[in-house]
Amino acid sequence: MSRILRQVQEWAGGLLLLAIFLDVLLQIVTRQLGMSLTFTEELARFLLIWMAFIGIAAATYRNAHMCMDFVVARVPQPWRGYLTNLARLLFLVYVVLLGYSGALLTNLQWTMGRRWSTLDVPVWLVNVVVPVGMVLTAIAIVQTWRAHRDDTP
């Protein structure tokens, strides 16, 4: 199951990147033809937000996030596993808090009924990726933690 979820996230990230590319290309072509489309800049921004939050989860599976490994390198070997577990726990707590606050914000935007100006889509539709991305990231943290539990003391 985790492999399928991981592949779906990676494909979604790739498709979002392709959509951003095509959107920006459309913007360039229409400007060169003298007929600029108003929605392309806003759409590219929203797609980038979605790609980033889906990408956080995908990067977690690969352990590809930035880290301060020089700290771990200076800690005695028996303590490295504990430090790694502490870092994973703090990351999980951060993700849960960000997902919760994102859900509160999305709910507020849902009840207010605001819409984006050029795309005429609900504001919550863009920001719902925060709780969704954080749930996916929390799942990835737990799955990678379980996969590497033999690495810790």
Coordinates of N, CA and C in Angstrom, one line a residue:
M1 N 0.8 -1.2 0.0 CA 0.0 0.0 0.0 C 0.9 1.3 0.0
S2 N 1.9 1.3 0.8 CA 2.8 2.5 0.9 C 3.5 2.7 -0.5
R3 N 3.8 1.6 -1.2 CA 4.4 1.8 -2.5 C 3.5 2.5 -3.5
I4 N 2.2 2.1 -3.4 CA 1.2 2.7 -4.3 C 1.0 4.1 -4.0
L5 N 0.9 4.4 -2.7 CA 0.7 5.8 -2.3 C 1.9 6.7 -2.7
R6 N 3.1 6.1 -2.5 CA 4.3 6.9 -2.9 C 4.3 7.1 -4.4
Q7 N 4.0 6.1 -5.2 CA 4.0 6.3 -6.7 C 2.9 7.3 -7.1
V8 N 1.7 7.3 -6.5 CA 0.7 8.2 -6.8 C 1.1 9.7 -6.5
Q9 N 1.8 9.8 -5.4 CA 2.3 11.2 -5.1 C 3.4 11.6 -6.1
E10 N 4.3 10.7 -6.5 CA 5.3 11.1 -7.4 C 4.7 11.4 -8.8
W11 N 3.8 10.7 -9.2 CA 3.1 10.9 -10.5 C 2.3 12.2 -10.4
A12 N 1.6 12.5 -9.3 CA 0.9 13.7 -9.1 C 1.8 14.9 -9.2
G13 N 3.0 14.8 -8.5 CA 3.9 15.9 -8.6 C 4.5 16.1 -10.0
G14 N 4.7 15.1 -10.7 CA 5.2 15.2 -12.1 C 4.1 15.8 -13.0
L15 N 2.9 15.4 -12.8 CA 1.8 15.9 -13.6 C 1.5 17.4 -13.3
L16 N 1.7 17.8 -12.0 CA 1.5 19.2 -11.6 C 2.6 20.0 -12.3
L17 N 3.9 19.5 -12.3 CA 5.0 20.2 -12.9 C 4.7 20.4 -14.4
L18 N 4.2 19.3 -15.0 CA 3.9 19.4 -16.5 C 2.8 20.5 -16.7
A19 N 1.8 20.5 -15.8 CA 0.7 21.5 -15.9 C 1.3 22.9 -15.8
I20 N 2.2 23.1 -14.8 CA 2.8 24.4 -14.7 C 3.6 24.8 -15.9
F21 N 4.3 23.9 -16.5 CA 5.1 24.1 -17.7 C 4.1 24.6 -18.8
L22 N 3.1 23.8 -19.0 CA 2.1 24.1 -20.1 C 1.4 25.4 -19.9
D23 N 1.1 25.7 -18.6 CA 0.5 27.0 -18.3 C 1.4 28.2 -18.6
V24 N 2.6 28.1 -18.2 CA 3.6 29.2 -18.4 C 3.9 29.3 -19.9
L25 N 4.0 28.2 -20.6 CA 4.1 28.2 -22.1 C 3.0 28.9 -22.8
L26 N 1.7 28.6 -22.3 CA 0.6 29.2 -22.8 C 0.6 30.7 -22.6
Q27 N 1.1 31.1 -21.4 CA 1.2 32.5 -21.1 C 2.2 33.2 -22.0
I28 N 3.3 32.6 -22.3 CA 4.3 33.2 -23.1 C 3.8 33.3 -24.6
V29 N 3.2 32.3 -25.1 CA 2.7 32.3 -26.5 C 1.6 33.3 -26.6
T30 N 0.7 33.4 -25.7 CA -0.4 34.4 -25.9 C 0.1 35.8 -25.7
R31 N 1.1 36.0 -24.9 CA 1.7 37.4 -24.8 C 2.4 37.8 -26.1
Q32 N 3.1 36.8 -26.7 CA 3.7 37.1 -27.9 C 2.8 37.4 -29.1
L33 N 1.6 36.8 -29.0 CA 0.5 37.1 -29.9 C -0.3 38.3 -29.6
G34 N 0.0 39.0 -28.5 CA -0.6 40.2 -28.1 C -2.0 40.0 -27.4
M35 N -2.3 38.8 -27.0 CA -3.5 38.6 -26.3 C -3.3 37.8 -25.0
S36 N -2.9 38.5 -24.0 CA -2.5 37.9 -22.7 C -3.7 37.3 -22.0
L37 N -3.6 36.1 -21.5 CA -4.7 35.5 -20.7 C -4.5 35.9 -19.2
T38 N -5.6 36.3 -18.6 CA -5.4 36.8 -17.2 C -5.3 35.7 -16.2
F39 N -5.7 34.5 -16.4 CA -5.7 33.5 -15.4 C -4.4 32.7 -15.3
T40 N -3.5 32.8 -16.3 CA -2.4 31.9 -16.3 C -1.4 32.1 -15.2
E41 N -1.2 33.3 -14.8 CA -0.2 33.6 -13.7 C -0.8 33.0 -12.4
E42 N -2.1 33.2 -12.1 CA -2.7 32.7 -10.9 C -2.7 31.2 -10.9
L43 N -3.0 30.6 -12.0 CA -3.1 29.2 -12.1 C -1.7 28.6 -11.8
A44 N -0.6 29.2 -12.4 CA 0.7 28.6 -12.2 C 1.1 28.7 -10.7
R45 N 0.7 29.8 -10.0 CA 0.9 29.9 -8.6 C 0.2 28.8 -7.8
F46 N -1.0 28.6 -8.1 CA -1.8 27.5 -7.4 C -1.3 26.1 -7.6
L47 N -0.9 25.9 -8.9 CA -0.3 24.6 -9.2 C 1.0 24.4 -8.5
L48 N 1.8 25.4 -8.3 CA 3.1 25.3 -7.6 C 2.8 25.0 -6.1
I49 N 1.8 25.6 -5.6 CA 1.5 25.4 -4.1 C 1.1 23.9 -4.0
W50 N 0.3 23.4 -4.9 CA -0.1 22.0 -4.8 C 1.1 21.1 -5.0
M51 N 1.9 21.4 -6.0 CA 3.1 20.6 -6.2 C 4.0 20.5 -5.0
A52 N 4.2 21.7 -4.3 CA 5.1 21.7 -3.2 C 4.6 20.9 -2.0
F53 N 3.3 21.0 -1.7 CA 2.8 20.2 -0.6 C 2.7 18.7 -0.9
I54 N 2.4 18.3 -2.1 CA 2.4 16.9 -2.5 C 3.9 16.4 -2.5
G55 N 4.8 17.3 -2.9 CA 6.2 17.0 -2.9 C 6.8 16.8 -1.6
I56 N 6.3 17.4 -0.6 CA 6.8 17.2 0.8 C 6.7 15.8 1.2
A57 N 5.5 15.2 0.9 CA 5.3 13.8 1.3 C 6.1 12.9 0.4
A58 N 6.2 13.2 -0.9 CA 7.0 12.3 -1.7 C 8.5 12.4 -1.3
A59 N 9.0 13.5 -0.9 CA 10.4 13.6 -0.5 C 10.6 12.9 0.8
T60 N 9.6 12.9 1.6 CA 9.8 12.2 2.9 C 10.1 10.7 2.7
Y61 N 9.4 10.1 1.7 CA 9.7 8.7 1.5 C 11.2 8.4 1.1
R62 N 11.8 9.4 0.4 CA 13.1 9.3 -0.1 C 14.1 9.8 1.0
N63 N 13.6 10.3 2.0 CA 14.5 11.0 3.0 C 15.3 12.1 2.4
A64 N 14.7 12.9 1.5 CA 15.3 13.8 0.7 C 15.2 15.3 1.2
H65 N 14.7 15.4 2.4 CA 14.6 16.8 3.0 C 16.0 17.3 3.5
M66 N 16.1 18.6 3.5 CA 17.3 19.1 4.1 C 17.5 18.7 5.6
C67 N 18.7 18.4 6.0 CA 18.9 18.1 7.4 C 20.3 18.6 7.8
M68 N 20.4 18.7 9.1 CA 21.7 19.1 9.6 C 22.5 17.8 10.1
D69 N 23.0 17.1 9.1 CA 23.6 15.8 9.4 C 25.0 16.0 10.1
F70 N 25.5 17.3 10.1 CA 26.8 17.5 10.8 C 26.6 17.4 12.3
V71 N 25.3 17.6 12.8 CA 25.0 17.5 14.2 C 25.1 16.0 14.5
V72 N 24.4 15.2 13.7 CA 24.4 13.7 14.0 C 25.8 13.1 13.9
A73 N 26.6 13.6 13.0 CA 28.0 13.1 12.8 C 28.8 13.4 14.1
R74 N 28.5 14.4 14.8 CA 29.3 14.8 16.0 C 28.8 14.1 17.3
V75 N 27.7 13.4 17.2 CA 27.1 12.7 18.4 C 27.7 11.3 18.4
P76 N 28.0 10.8 19.6 CA 28.6 9.4 19.6 C 27.6 8.4 19.0
Q77 N 28.1 7.4 18.4 CA 27.4 6.4 17.7 C 26.1 5.8 18.4
P78 N 26.3 5.5 19.7 CA 25.1 4.9 20.4 C 23.9 5.9 20.5
W79 N 24.2 7.2 20.4 CA 23.1 8.2 20.6 C 22.5 8.6 19.2
R80 N 23.1 8.3 18.1 CA 22.6 8.7 16.8 C 21.2 8.2 16.5
G81 N 20.9 7.0 16.9 CA 19.5 6.5 16.7 C 18.5 7.3 17.4
Y82 N 18.8 7.6 18.7 CA 17.9 8.4 19.5 C 17.7 9.8 18.9
L83 N 18.8 10.4 18.4 CA 18.7 11.7 17.8 C 17.9 11.7 16.5
T84 N 18.0 10.6 15.7 CA 17.2 10.4 14.5 C 15.8 10.3 14.9
N85 N 15.5 9.5 15.9 CA 14.1 9.3 16.3 C 13.5 10.6 16.8
L86 N 14.3 11.4 17.5 CA 13.8 12.7 18.0 C 13.5 13.6 16.8
A87 N 14.3 13.6 15.8 CA 14.1 14.5 14.6 C 12.8 14.0 13.9
R88 N 12.6 12.7 13.8 CA 11.4 12.2 13.2 C 10.2 12.6 14.0
L89 N 10.3 12.5 15.3 CA 9.1 12.9 16.1 C 8.8 14.4 16.0
L90 N 9.8 15.2 16.0 CA 9.6 16.6 15.9 C 9.0 17.0 14.5
F91 N 9.5 16.3 13.5 CA 8.9 16.5 12.1 C 7.5 16.1 12.1
L92 N 7.1 15.0 12.7 CA 5.7 14.5 12.8 C 4.9 15.5 13.6
V93 N 5.3 16.0 14.7 CA 4.6 17.0 15.5 C 4.3 18.3 14.6
Y94 N 5.4 18.7 14.0 CA 5.2 19.9 13.1 C 4.2 19.7 12.0
V95 N 4.3 18.5 11.4 CA 3.4 18.2 10.3 C 1.9 18.2 10.8
V96 N 1.7 17.6 11.9 CA 0.4 17.5 12.5 C -0.2 18.9 12.8
L97 N 0.7 19.7 13.5 CA 0.2 21.1 13.8 C -0.1 21.9 12.5
L98 N 0.8 21.8 11.5 CA 0.5 22.5 10.3 C -0.7 22.0 9.6
G99 N -0.9 20.7 9.6 CA -2.1 20.1 9.0 C -3.4 20.5 9.7
Y100 N -3.3 20.6 11.0 CA -4.5 21.0 11.8 C -4.8 22.5 11.6
S101 N -3.8 23.3 11.6 CA -4.1 24.8 11.3 C -4.5 25.0 9.9
G102 N -4.0 24.2 9.0 CA -4.4 24.3 7.6 C -5.9 23.9 7.4
A103 N -6.3 22.9 8.2 CA -7.7 22.4 8.1 C -8.6 23.5 8.7
L104 N -8.2 24.1 9.8 CA -9.0 25.2 10.3 C -9.1 26.4 9.3
L105 N -8.0 26.7 8.7 CA -8.1 27.8 7.7 C -8.9 27.4 6.5
T106 N -8.8 26.2 6.1 CA -9.6 25.7 4.9 C -11.1 25.8 5.3
N107 N -11.4 25.3 6.5 CA -12.8 25.4 7.0 C -13.4 26.8 7.0
L108 N -12.5 27.7 7.5 CA -13.0 29.1 7.5 C -13.2 29.6 6.1
Q109 N -12.3 29.3 5.2 CA -12.5 29.8 3.8 C -13.7 29.1 3.2
W110 N -14.0 27.9 3.5 CA -15.2 27.2 3.0 C -16.5 27.9 3.5
T111 N -16.5 28.3 4.8 CA -17.7 28.9 5.3 C -17.9 30.4 4.8
M112 N -16.7 31.1 4.5 CA -16.8 32.4 4.0 C -17.3 32.5 2.5
G113 N -17.0 31.4 1.8 CA -17.4 31.3 0.4 C -16.7 32.3 -0.6
R114 N -15.5 32.7 -0.2 CA -14.7 33.6 -1.1 C -14.2 32.8 -2.3
R115 N -14.0 33.6 -3.4 CA -13.5 33.0 -4.7 C -12.3 33.8 -5.1
W116 N -11.4 33.2 -5.9 CA -10.3 33.9 -6.5 C -10.8 34.7 -7.7
S117 N -10.2 35.8 -7.9 CA -10.7 36.8 -8.8 C -10.6 36.3 -10.3
T118 N -9.5 35.9 -10.7 CA -9.4 35.6 -12.2 C -9.8 34.2 -12.5
L119 N -9.6 33.2 -11.7 CA -10.0 31.8 -12.0 C -11.4 31.5 -11.6
D120 N -12.0 32.3 -10.7 CA -13.3 32.1 -10.2 C -13.5 30.7 -9.6
V121 N -12.6 30.3 -8.8 CA -12.7 29.1 -8.0 C -12.7 29.4 -6.5
P122 N -13.2 28.6 -5.7 CA -13.3 28.8 -4.3 C -11.8 28.9 -3.7
V123 N -11.6 29.8 -2.8 CA -10.3 30.0 -2.2 C -9.9 28.7 -1.4
W124 N -10.8 28.0 -0.8 CA -10.5 26.8 -0.1 C -9.9 25.7 -1.0
L125 N -10.3 25.7 -2.2 CA -9.8 24.7 -3.2 C -8.3 24.7 -3.3
V126 N -7.7 25.9 -3.2 CA -6.3 26.0 -3.3 C -5.6 25.6 -2.0
N127 N -6.2 26.0 -0.9 CA -5.6 25.8 0.4 C -5.9 24.5 1.1
V128 N -6.8 23.7 0.5 CA -7.1 22.4 1.1 C -5.9 21.5 0.9
V129 N -4.9 21.8 0.1 CA -3.7 21.0 -0.1 C -2.9 21.0 1.2
V130 N -3.0 22.0 2.0 CA -2.2 22.0 3.3 C -2.6 20.9 4.2
P131 N -3.8 20.7 4.6 CA -4.1 19.5 5.4 C -3.9 18.2 4.6
V132 N -4.3 18.2 3.3 CA -4.1 17.0 2.6 C -2.6 16.6 2.5
G133 N -1.8 17.5 2.1 CA -0.4 17.3 2.0 C 0.2 16.9 3.4
M134 N -0.2 17.5 4.5 CA 0.3 17.1 5.8 C -0.2 15.7 6.2
V135 N -1.4 15.3 5.9 CA -1.8 14.0 6.2 C -0.9 13.0 5.4
L136 N -0.7 13.2 4.1 CA 0.2 12.4 3.3 C 1.6 12.3 3.9
T137 N 2.1 13.5 4.3 CA 3.4 13.5 4.9 C 3.5 12.8 6.2
A138 N 2.5 12.9 7.1 CA 2.4 12.2 8.3 C 2.4 10.7 8.1
I139 N 1.7 10.2 7.1 CA 1.7 8.8 6.7 C 3.1 8.4 6.2
A140 N 3.7 9.2 5.4 CA 5.1 8.9 5.0 C 6.1 8.9 6.1
I141 N 6.0 9.8 7.1 CA 6.9 9.8 8.2 C 6.7 8.5 9.0
V142 N 5.5 8.1 9.3 CA 5.3 6.9 10.1 C 5.7 5.6 9.3
Q143 N 5.5 5.6 8.0 CA 5.9 4.4 7.2 C 7.4 4.3 7.1
T144 N 8.1 5.5 6.9 CA 9.5 5.4 6.8 C 10.1 5.1 8.2
W145 N 9.5 5.6 9.2 CA 10.0 5.3 10.6 C 9.9 3.8 10.9
R146 N 8.8 3.2 10.5 CA 8.6 1.8 10.7 C 9.6 1.0 9.8
A147 N 9.9 1.5 8.6 CA 10.8 0.8 7.7 C 12.2 0.8 8.3
H148 N 12.6 1.8 9.0 CA 13.9 2.0 9.5 C 14.0 1.8 11.0
R149 N 13.1 1.1 11.6 CA 13.1 0.9 13.0 C 14.3 0.0 13.5
D150 N 14.8 -0.8 12.6 CA 15.9 -1.6 12.9 C 17.2 -0.8 12.9
D151 N 17.2 0.4 12.4 CA 18.4 1.2 12.3 C 18.7 1.9 13.7
T152 N 17.7 1.9 14.5 CA 17.8 2.6 15.8 C 18.1 1.7 16.9
P153 N 18.7 2.1 18.0 CA 19.0 1.2 19.1 C 17.8 0.7 19.8

